[in-house]
């Protein structure tokens, strides 16, 4: 039986592409739909190129946030996913969404949480002068990047790194970390305790991305 994902995106979609490529190679994992809060982003093109259904659900300034959240919940629920993956989705989901998908929604963050949460993980790590940063996959809760950590991988900060160069190197390990996390959750689905979809933290070797 396949493990169905709905992937939430907002931008370029390189994390989504990694999921698309992995699901093409592994029939156990299926991307049921891609949902974006922004029209016209290349993540949507990546989904459409392989005939994955897409939904665009924008939030416009002044919109009723609770209503937006309820509509997002309904749009995702239509696809009955086993897991919701936030892959570069730049909005926080609200109570309705978490009521429906809490414990079944993961996110990735380009820093080693709890350090440098929020929108600018690579920039903030660089500004702070840390020598090691990385990527984190975590279970989404109602805080900003506060949920249970599922897996982390370290990335070295180089002298002369820019926000862009550092973020690009983080994204390489972030992709592997996300794929490993999804595979692990898929393999645990349907096993002994359905209330325990999560797993203990994993350290992945970042060398491949750094050297
Ligand atoms: C990732 O680093 C993600 O953690 C951050 O934005 C990036 C998404 O990149 N929030 P992409 O759109 O998948 O290329």
PDB file of C-alpha atoms and ligand atoms in Angstrom:
ATOM      1  CA  UNK A   1       0.000   0.000   0.000  1.00  0.00           C
ATOM      2  CA  UNK A   2       1.413   3.393  -0.902  1.00  0.00           C
ATOM      3  CA  UNK A   3       2.104   6.252   1.492  1.00  0.00           C
ATOM      4  CA  UNK A   4       0.469   9.425   0.190  1.00  0.00           C
ATOM      5  CA  UNK A   5       1.935  12.887   0.555  1.00  0.00           C
ATOM      6  CA  UNK A   6       0.576  16.352   0.046  1.00  0.00           C
ATOM      7  CA  UNK A   7       3.475  18.769  -0.348  1.00  0.00           C
ATOM      8  CA  UNK A   8       3.087  22.452   0.562  1.00  0.00           C
ATOM      9  CA  UNK A   9       5.345  24.865  -1.340  1.00  0.00           C
ATOM     10  CA  UNK A  10       5.903  28.585  -1.905  1.00  0.00           C
ATOM     11  CA  UNK A  11       8.876  28.925  -4.210  1.00  0.00           C
ATOM     12  CA  UNK A  12      11.569  27.263  -6.230  1.00  0.00           C
ATOM     13  CA  UNK A  13      10.654  23.733  -5.264  1.00  0.00           C
ATOM     14  CA  UNK A  14      14.036  22.024  -5.147  1.00  0.00           C
ATOM     15  CA  UNK A  15      12.920  20.089  -2.069  1.00  0.00           C
ATOM     16  CA  UNK A  16       9.744  19.143  -3.915  1.00  0.00           C
ATOM     17  CA  UNK A  17      11.839  17.993  -6.876  1.00  0.00           C
ATOM     18  CA  UNK A  18      13.791  15.681  -4.601  1.00  0.00           C
ATOM     19  CA  UNK A  19      10.494  14.212  -3.389  1.00  0.00           C
ATOM     20  CA  UNK A  20       9.231  13.851  -6.976  1.00  0.00           C
ATOM     21  CA  UNK A  21      12.419  12.040  -8.011  1.00  0.00           C
ATOM     22  CA  UNK A  22      12.307   9.795  -4.952  1.00  0.00           C
ATOM     23  CA  UNK A  23       8.667   8.884  -5.474  1.00  0.00           C
ATOM     24  CA  UNK A  24       9.351   8.064  -9.127  1.00  0.00           C
ATOM     25  CA  UNK A  25      11.940   5.572  -7.921  1.00  0.00           C
ATOM     26  CA  UNK A  26       9.874   4.231  -5.023  1.00  0.00           C
ATOM     27  CA  UNK A  27       6.249   3.325  -5.691  1.00  0.00           C
ATOM     28  CA  UNK A  28       5.654   3.118  -1.949  1.00  0.00           C
ATOM     29  CA  UNK A  29       5.721   6.911  -1.704  1.00  0.00           C
ATOM     30  CA  UNK A  30       3.204   8.824  -3.789  1.00  0.00           C
ATOM     31  CA  UNK A  31       2.753  12.584  -4.100  1.00  0.00           C
ATOM     32  CA  UNK A  32      -0.995  13.088  -4.222  1.00  0.00           C
ATOM     33  CA  UNK A  33      -0.942  16.861  -4.695  1.00  0.00           C
ATOM     34  CA  UNK A  34       1.161  19.991  -4.423  1.00  0.00           C
ATOM     35  CA  UNK A  35      -0.395  23.014  -2.742  1.00  0.00           C
ATOM     36  CA  UNK A  36       1.088  26.503  -3.048  1.00  0.00           C
ATOM     37  CA  UNK A  37       0.164  29.755  -1.382  1.00  0.00           C
ATOM     38  CA  UNK A  38       1.722  31.595  -4.329  1.00  0.00           C
ATOM     39  CA  UNK A  39       0.670  31.442  -7.986  1.00  0.00           C
ATOM     40  CA  UNK A  40       3.279  31.173 -10.718  1.00  0.00           C
ATOM     41  CA  UNK A  41       6.108  29.673  -8.668  1.00  0.00           C
ATOM     42  CA  UNK A  42       8.410  27.125 -10.266  1.00  0.00           C
ATOM     43  CA  UNK A  43       7.463  24.502  -7.681  1.00  0.00           C
ATOM     44  CA  UNK A  44       4.058  24.368  -9.421  1.00  0.00           C
ATOM     45  CA  UNK A  45       5.749  23.896 -12.817  1.00  0.00           C
ATOM     46  CA  UNK A  46       7.720  20.970 -11.392  1.00  0.00           C
ATOM     47  CA  UNK A  47       4.500  19.293 -10.225  1.00  0.00           C
ATOM     48  CA  UNK A  48       2.631  19.975 -13.450  1.00  0.00           C
ATOM     49  CA  UNK A  49       5.519  18.586 -15.493  1.00  0.00           C
ATOM     50  CA  UNK A  50       4.869  15.162 -13.965  1.00  0.00           C
ATOM     51  CA  UNK A  51       1.065  15.448 -13.834  1.00  0.00           C
ATOM     52  CA  UNK A  52       0.773  15.885 -10.084  1.00  0.00           C
ATOM     53  CA  UNK A  53      -2.434  17.780  -9.226  1.00  0.00           C
ATOM     54  CA  UNK A  54      -1.794  21.324  -7.987  1.00  0.00           C
ATOM     55  CA  UNK A  55      -3.831  23.719  -5.877  1.00  0.00           C
ATOM     56  CA  UNK A  56      -3.056  27.410  -5.435  1.00  0.00           C
ATOM     57  CA  UNK A  57      -4.453  28.900  -2.261  1.00  0.00           C
ATOM     58  CA  UNK A  58      -3.091  32.419  -1.806  1.00  0.00           C
ATOM     59  CA  UNK A  59      -3.332  34.474   1.331  1.00  0.00           C
ATOM     60  CA  UNK A  60      -3.846  38.142   0.564  1.00  0.00           C
ATOM     61  CA  UNK A  61      -3.233  40.837   3.080  1.00  0.00           C
ATOM     62  CA  UNK A  62      -6.454  41.526   4.958  1.00  0.00           C
ATOM     63  CA  UNK A  63      -7.881  38.047   4.286  1.00  0.00           C
ATOM     64  CA  UNK A  64      -9.552  36.296   7.200  1.00  0.00           C
ATOM     65  CA  UNK A  65      -6.734  34.094   8.473  1.00  0.00           C
ATOM     66  CA  UNK A  66      -9.027  31.500  10.095  1.00  0.00           C
ATOM     67  CA  UNK A  67     -10.986  31.165   6.886  1.00  0.00           C
ATOM     68  CA  UNK A  68      -7.806  30.824   4.829  1.00  0.00           C
ATOM     69  CA  UNK A  69      -6.659  28.109   7.215  1.00  0.00           C
ATOM     70  CA  UNK A  70      -9.980  26.252   7.065  1.00  0.00           C
ATOM     71  CA  UNK A  71      -9.951  26.363   3.258  1.00  0.00           C
ATOM     72  CA  UNK A  72      -6.367  25.137   3.155  1.00  0.00           C
ATOM     73  CA  UNK A  73      -7.322  22.296   5.487  1.00  0.00           C
ATOM     74  CA  UNK A  74     -10.229  21.303   3.253  1.00  0.00           C
ATOM     75  CA  UNK A  75      -8.113  21.521   0.095  1.00  0.00           C
ATOM     76  CA  UNK A  76      -5.466  19.218   1.567  1.00  0.00           C
ATOM     77  CA  UNK A  77      -8.005  16.877   3.181  1.00  0.00           C
ATOM     78  CA  UNK A  78      -9.560  16.273  -0.255  1.00  0.00           C
ATOM     79  CA  UNK A  79      -6.462  14.243  -1.108  1.00  0.00           C
ATOM     80  CA  UNK A  80      -6.534  12.234   2.161  1.00  0.00           C
ATOM     81  CA  UNK A  81      -2.762  12.261   2.665  1.00  0.00           C
ATOM     82  CA  UNK A  82      -0.922  10.064   5.137  1.00  0.00           C
ATOM     83  CA  UNK A  83       1.602  12.858   5.622  1.00  0.00           C
ATOM     84  CA  UNK A  84       1.729  16.581   4.854  1.00  0.00           C
ATOM     85  CA  UNK A  85       5.187  17.838   3.956  1.00  0.00           C
ATOM     86  CA  UNK A  86       5.925  21.525   4.211  1.00  0.00           C
ATOM     87  CA  UNK A  87       8.784  21.939   1.735  1.00  0.00           C
ATOM     88  CA  UNK A  88       9.685  25.599   1.588  1.00  0.00           C
ATOM     89  CA  UNK A  89       6.110  26.671   2.443  1.00  0.00           C
ATOM     90  CA  UNK A  90       6.463  30.160   3.857  1.00  0.00           C
ATOM     91  CA  UNK A  91       3.189  30.391   5.780  1.00  0.00           C
ATOM     92  CA  UNK A  92       2.280  29.147   9.231  1.00  0.00           C
ATOM     93  CA  UNK A  93      -0.724  26.845   9.302  1.00  0.00           C
ATOM     94  CA  UNK A  94      -3.401  27.536  11.893  1.00  0.00           C
ATOM     95  CA  UNK A  95      -5.536  25.647  14.416  1.00  0.00           C
ATOM     96  CA  UNK A  96      -7.911  24.080  11.882  1.00  0.00           C
ATOM     97  CA  UNK A  97      -5.028  22.640   9.898  1.00  0.00           C
ATOM     98  CA  UNK A  98      -3.229  21.352  12.973  1.00  0.00           C
ATOM     99  CA  UNK A  99      -6.479  19.918  14.333  1.00  0.00           C
ATOM    100  CA  UNK A 100      -6.716  17.813  11.206  1.00  0.00           C
ATOM    101  CA  UNK A 101      -3.081  17.095  10.417  1.00  0.00           C
ATOM    102  CA  UNK A 102      -1.196  17.622  13.677  1.00  0.00           C
ATOM    103  CA  UNK A 103       1.233  14.746  14.229  1.00  0.00           C
ATOM    104  CA  UNK A 104       1.144  14.051  10.481  1.00  0.00           C
ATOM    105  CA  UNK A 105       2.867  17.167   9.201  1.00  0.00           C
ATOM    106  CA  UNK A 106       6.597  17.687   8.905  1.00  0.00           C
ATOM    107  CA  UNK A 107       8.647  20.702   7.954  1.00  0.00           C
ATOM    108  CA  UNK A 108      12.261  21.339   7.119  1.00  0.00           C
ATOM    109  CA  UNK A 109      14.325  24.244   8.333  1.00  0.00           C
ATOM    110  CA  UNK A 110      17.716  25.439   7.052  1.00  0.00           C
ATOM    111  CA  UNK A 111      19.397  25.672  10.479  1.00  0.00           C
ATOM    112  CA  UNK A 112      20.033  23.465  13.490  1.00  0.00           C
ATOM    113  CA  UNK A 113      16.935  24.134  15.592  1.00  0.00           C
ATOM    114  CA  UNK A 114      16.373  25.430  18.176  1.00  0.00           C
ATOM    115  CA  UNK A 115      19.018  27.830  16.846  1.00  0.00           C
ATOM    116  CA  UNK A 116      17.956  30.378  14.256  1.00  0.00           C
ATOM    117  CA  UNK A 117      14.228  29.699  13.808  1.00  0.00           C
ATOM    118  CA  UNK A 118      12.100  31.821  11.490  1.00  0.00           C
ATOM    119  CA  UNK A 119      12.393  33.010   7.926  1.00  0.00           C
ATOM    120  CA  UNK A 120      16.140  33.637   7.761  1.00  0.00           C
ATOM    121  CA  UNK A 121      17.991  30.635   9.192  1.00  0.00           C
ATOM    122  CA  UNK A 122      21.098  30.859   6.942  1.00  0.00           C
ATOM    123  CA  UNK A 123      21.319  34.656   7.219  1.00  0.00           C
ATOM    124  CA  UNK A 124      20.985  34.599  11.001  1.00  0.00           C
ATOM    125  CA  UNK A 125      23.537  31.790  11.389  1.00  0.00           C
ATOM    126  CA  UNK A 126      26.028  33.703   9.247  1.00  0.00           C
ATOM    127  CA  UNK A 127      25.409  36.964  11.124  1.00  0.00           C
ATOM    128  CA  UNK A 128      25.964  35.198  14.439  1.00  0.00           C
ATOM    129  CA  UNK A 129      29.264  33.796  13.247  1.00  0.00           C
ATOM    130  CA  UNK A 130      28.595  30.143  14.002  1.00  0.00           C
ATOM    131  CA  UNK A 131      31.022  27.684  12.413  1.00  0.00           C
ATOM    132  CA  UNK A 132      28.531  24.825  12.139  1.00  0.00           C
ATOM    133  CA  UNK A 133      24.904  25.125  11.079  1.00  0.00           C
ATOM    134  CA  UNK A 134      22.715  22.681   9.179  1.00  0.00           C
ATOM    135  CA  UNK A 135      19.220  21.445   8.502  1.00  0.00           C
ATOM    136  CA  UNK A 136      16.416  20.125  10.687  1.00  0.00           C
ATOM    137  CA  UNK A 137      13.324  18.072   9.912  1.00  0.00           C
ATOM    138  CA  UNK A 138      10.660  18.412  12.567  1.00  0.00           C
ATOM    139  CA  UNK A 139       7.038  17.702  13.355  1.00  0.00           C
ATOM    140  CA  UNK A 140       4.951  20.861  12.932  1.00  0.00           C
ATOM    141  CA  UNK A 141       3.226  22.234  16.019  1.00  0.00           C
ATOM    142  CA  UNK A 142       1.633  25.594  16.763  1.00  0.00           C
ATOM    143  CA  UNK A 143       4.933  27.421  17.319  1.00  0.00           C
ATOM    144  CA  UNK A 144       7.449  28.825  14.877  1.00  0.00           C
ATOM    145  CA  UNK A 145       9.874  25.961  14.178  1.00  0.00           C
ATOM    146  CA  UNK A 146       9.332  24.550  17.673  1.00  0.00           C
ATOM    147  CA  UNK A 147       8.005  21.048  16.994  1.00  0.00           C
ATOM    148  CA  UNK A 148       9.619  17.744  17.858  1.00  0.00           C
ATOM    149  CA  UNK A 149      12.935  17.343  16.069  1.00  0.00           C
ATOM    150  CA  UNK A 150      13.006  14.225  13.893  1.00  0.00           C
ATOM    151  CA  UNK A 151      16.390  14.498  12.191  1.00  0.00           C
ATOM    152  CA  UNK A 152      19.282  16.905  11.817  1.00  0.00           C
ATOM    153  CA  UNK A 153      22.400  17.210   9.694  1.00  0.00           C
ATOM    154  CA  UNK A 154      25.335  19.554  10.186  1.00  0.00           C
ATOM    155  CA  UNK A 155      26.871  21.837   7.564  1.00  0.00           C
ATOM    156  CA  UNK A 156      30.151  23.662   8.027  1.00  0.00           C
ATOM    157  CA  UNK A 157      30.208  27.430   7.538  1.00  0.00           C
ATOM    158  CA  UNK A 158      33.132  28.445   5.348  1.00  0.00           C
ATOM    159  CA  UNK A 159      35.114  31.667   5.491  1.00  0.00           C
ATOM    160  CA  UNK A 160      33.732  33.823   2.716  1.00  0.00           C
ATOM    161  CA  UNK A 161      30.317  32.174   2.671  1.00  0.00           C
ATOM    162  CA  UNK A 162      27.445  34.364   1.575  1.00  0.00           C
ATOM    163  CA  UNK A 163      23.869  33.748   2.675  1.00  0.00           C
ATOM    164  CA  UNK A 164      23.259  32.265  -0.768  1.00  0.00           C
ATOM    165  CA  UNK A 165      26.295  29.962  -0.857  1.00  0.00           C
ATOM    166  CA  UNK A 166      25.595  28.729   2.656  1.00  0.00           C
ATOM    167  CA  UNK A 167      21.897  28.180   1.974  1.00  0.00           C
ATOM    168  CA  UNK A 168      22.663  26.270  -1.221  1.00  0.00           C
ATOM    169  CA  UNK A 169      25.002  23.937   0.671  1.00  0.00           C
ATOM    170  CA  UNK A 170      22.414  23.477   3.428  1.00  0.00           C
ATOM    171  CA  UNK A 171      19.758  22.639   0.853  1.00  0.00           C
ATOM    172  CA  UNK A 172      21.839  19.709  -0.407  1.00  0.00           C
ATOM    173  CA  UNK A 173      21.768  18.021   3.007  1.00  0.00           C
ATOM    174  CA  UNK A 174      18.226  19.241   3.666  1.00  0.00           C
ATOM    175  CA  UNK A 175      17.013  17.270   0.648  1.00  0.00           C
ATOM    176  CA  UNK A 176      18.639  14.037   1.828  1.00  0.00           C
ATOM    177  CA  UNK A 177      17.371  14.566   5.343  1.00  0.00           C
ATOM    178  CA  UNK A 178      13.817  15.140   4.129  1.00  0.00           C
ATOM    179  CA  UNK A 179      13.858  12.053   1.916  1.00  0.00           C
ATOM    180  CA  UNK A 180      15.247   9.887   4.714  1.00  0.00           C
ATOM    181  CA  UNK A 181      12.599  11.226   7.087  1.00  0.00           C
ATOM    182  CA  UNK A 182       9.729  10.589   4.672  1.00  0.00           C
ATOM    183  CA  UNK A 183      10.997   7.077   3.958  1.00  0.00           C
ATOM    184  CA  UNK A 184      11.274   6.345   7.633  1.00  0.00           C
ATOM    185  CA  UNK A 185       7.774   7.596   8.362  1.00  0.00           C
ATOM    186  CA  UNK A 186       6.431   5.631   5.394  1.00  0.00           C
ATOM    187  CA  UNK A 187       8.069   2.466   6.621  1.00  0.00           C
ATOM    188  CA  UNK A 188       6.633   3.013  10.097  1.00  0.00           C
ATOM    189  CA  UNK A 189       3.111   3.677   8.833  1.00  0.00           C
ATOM    190  CA  UNK A 190       0.854   0.777   9.599  1.00  0.00           C
ATOM    191  CA  UNK A 191       3.264  -0.689  12.116  1.00  0.00           C
ATOM    192  CA  UNK A 192       2.597  -1.375  15.770  1.00  0.00           C
ATOM    193  CA  UNK A 193       1.637   2.016  17.201  1.00  0.00           C
ATOM    194  CA  UNK A 194       0.000   4.489  14.823  1.00  0.00           C
ATOM    195  CA  UNK A 195       0.311   7.157  17.521  1.00  0.00           C
ATOM    196  CA  UNK A 196       4.060   7.019  17.240  1.00  0.00           C
ATOM    197  CA  UNK A 197       4.771   8.157  13.692  1.00  0.00           C
ATOM    198  CA  UNK A 198       7.882  10.019  14.762  1.00  0.00           C
ATOM    199  CA  UNK A 199      11.325   8.709  15.462  1.00  0.00           C
ATOM    200  CA  UNK A 200      14.403   9.656  17.385  1.00  0.00           C
ATOM    201  CA  UNK A 201      16.872  12.174  16.057  1.00  0.00           C
ATOM    202  CA  UNK A 202      19.250  11.148  13.345  1.00  0.00           C
ATOM    203  CA  UNK A 203      22.622  12.561  12.522  1.00  0.00           C
ATOM    204  CA  UNK A 204      23.557  12.377   8.886  1.00  0.00           C
ATOM    205  CA  UNK A 205      27.048  12.718   7.546  1.00  0.00           C
ATOM    206  CA  UNK A 206      27.250  16.095   5.840  1.00  0.00           C
ATOM    207  CA  UNK A 207      30.542  15.409   4.090  1.00  0.00           C
ATOM    208  CA  UNK A 208      28.982  14.649   0.742  1.00  0.00           C
ATOM    209  CA  UNK A 209      27.563  18.141   0.641  1.00  0.00           C
ATOM    210  CA  UNK A 210      30.574  19.955   1.985  1.00  0.00           C
ATOM    211  CA  UNK A 211      33.439  18.461   0.077  1.00  0.00           C
TER     212      UNK A 211
HETATM  213  C1  LIG B   1      14.520  25.440   2.120  1.00  0.00           C
HETATM  214  O1  LIG B   1      15.811  25.730   2.598  1.00  0.00           O
HETATM  215  C2  LIG B   1      13.514  25.536   3.214  1.00  0.00           C
HETATM  216  O2  LIG B   1      13.936  25.010   4.429  1.00  0.00           O
HETATM  217  C3  LIG B   1      13.347  27.022   3.299  1.00  0.00           C
HETATM  218  O3  LIG B   1      13.268  27.429   1.953  1.00  0.00           O
HETATM  219  C4  LIG B   1      14.000  26.500   1.169  1.00  0.00           C
HETATM  220  C5  LIG B   1      13.068  25.937   0.135  1.00  0.00           C
HETATM  221  O4  LIG B   1      13.676  25.811  -1.085  1.00  0.00           O
HETATM  222  N1  LIG B   1      12.216  27.388   4.081  1.00  0.00           N
HETATM  223  P1  LIG B   1      12.923  25.208  -2.360  1.00  0.00           P
HETATM  224  O5  LIG B   1      11.736  26.099  -2.679  1.00  0.00           O
HETATM  225  O6  LIG B   1      12.510  23.805  -2.050  1.00  0.00           O
HETATM  226  O7  LIG B   1      13.941  25.258  -3.455  1.00  0.00           O
END
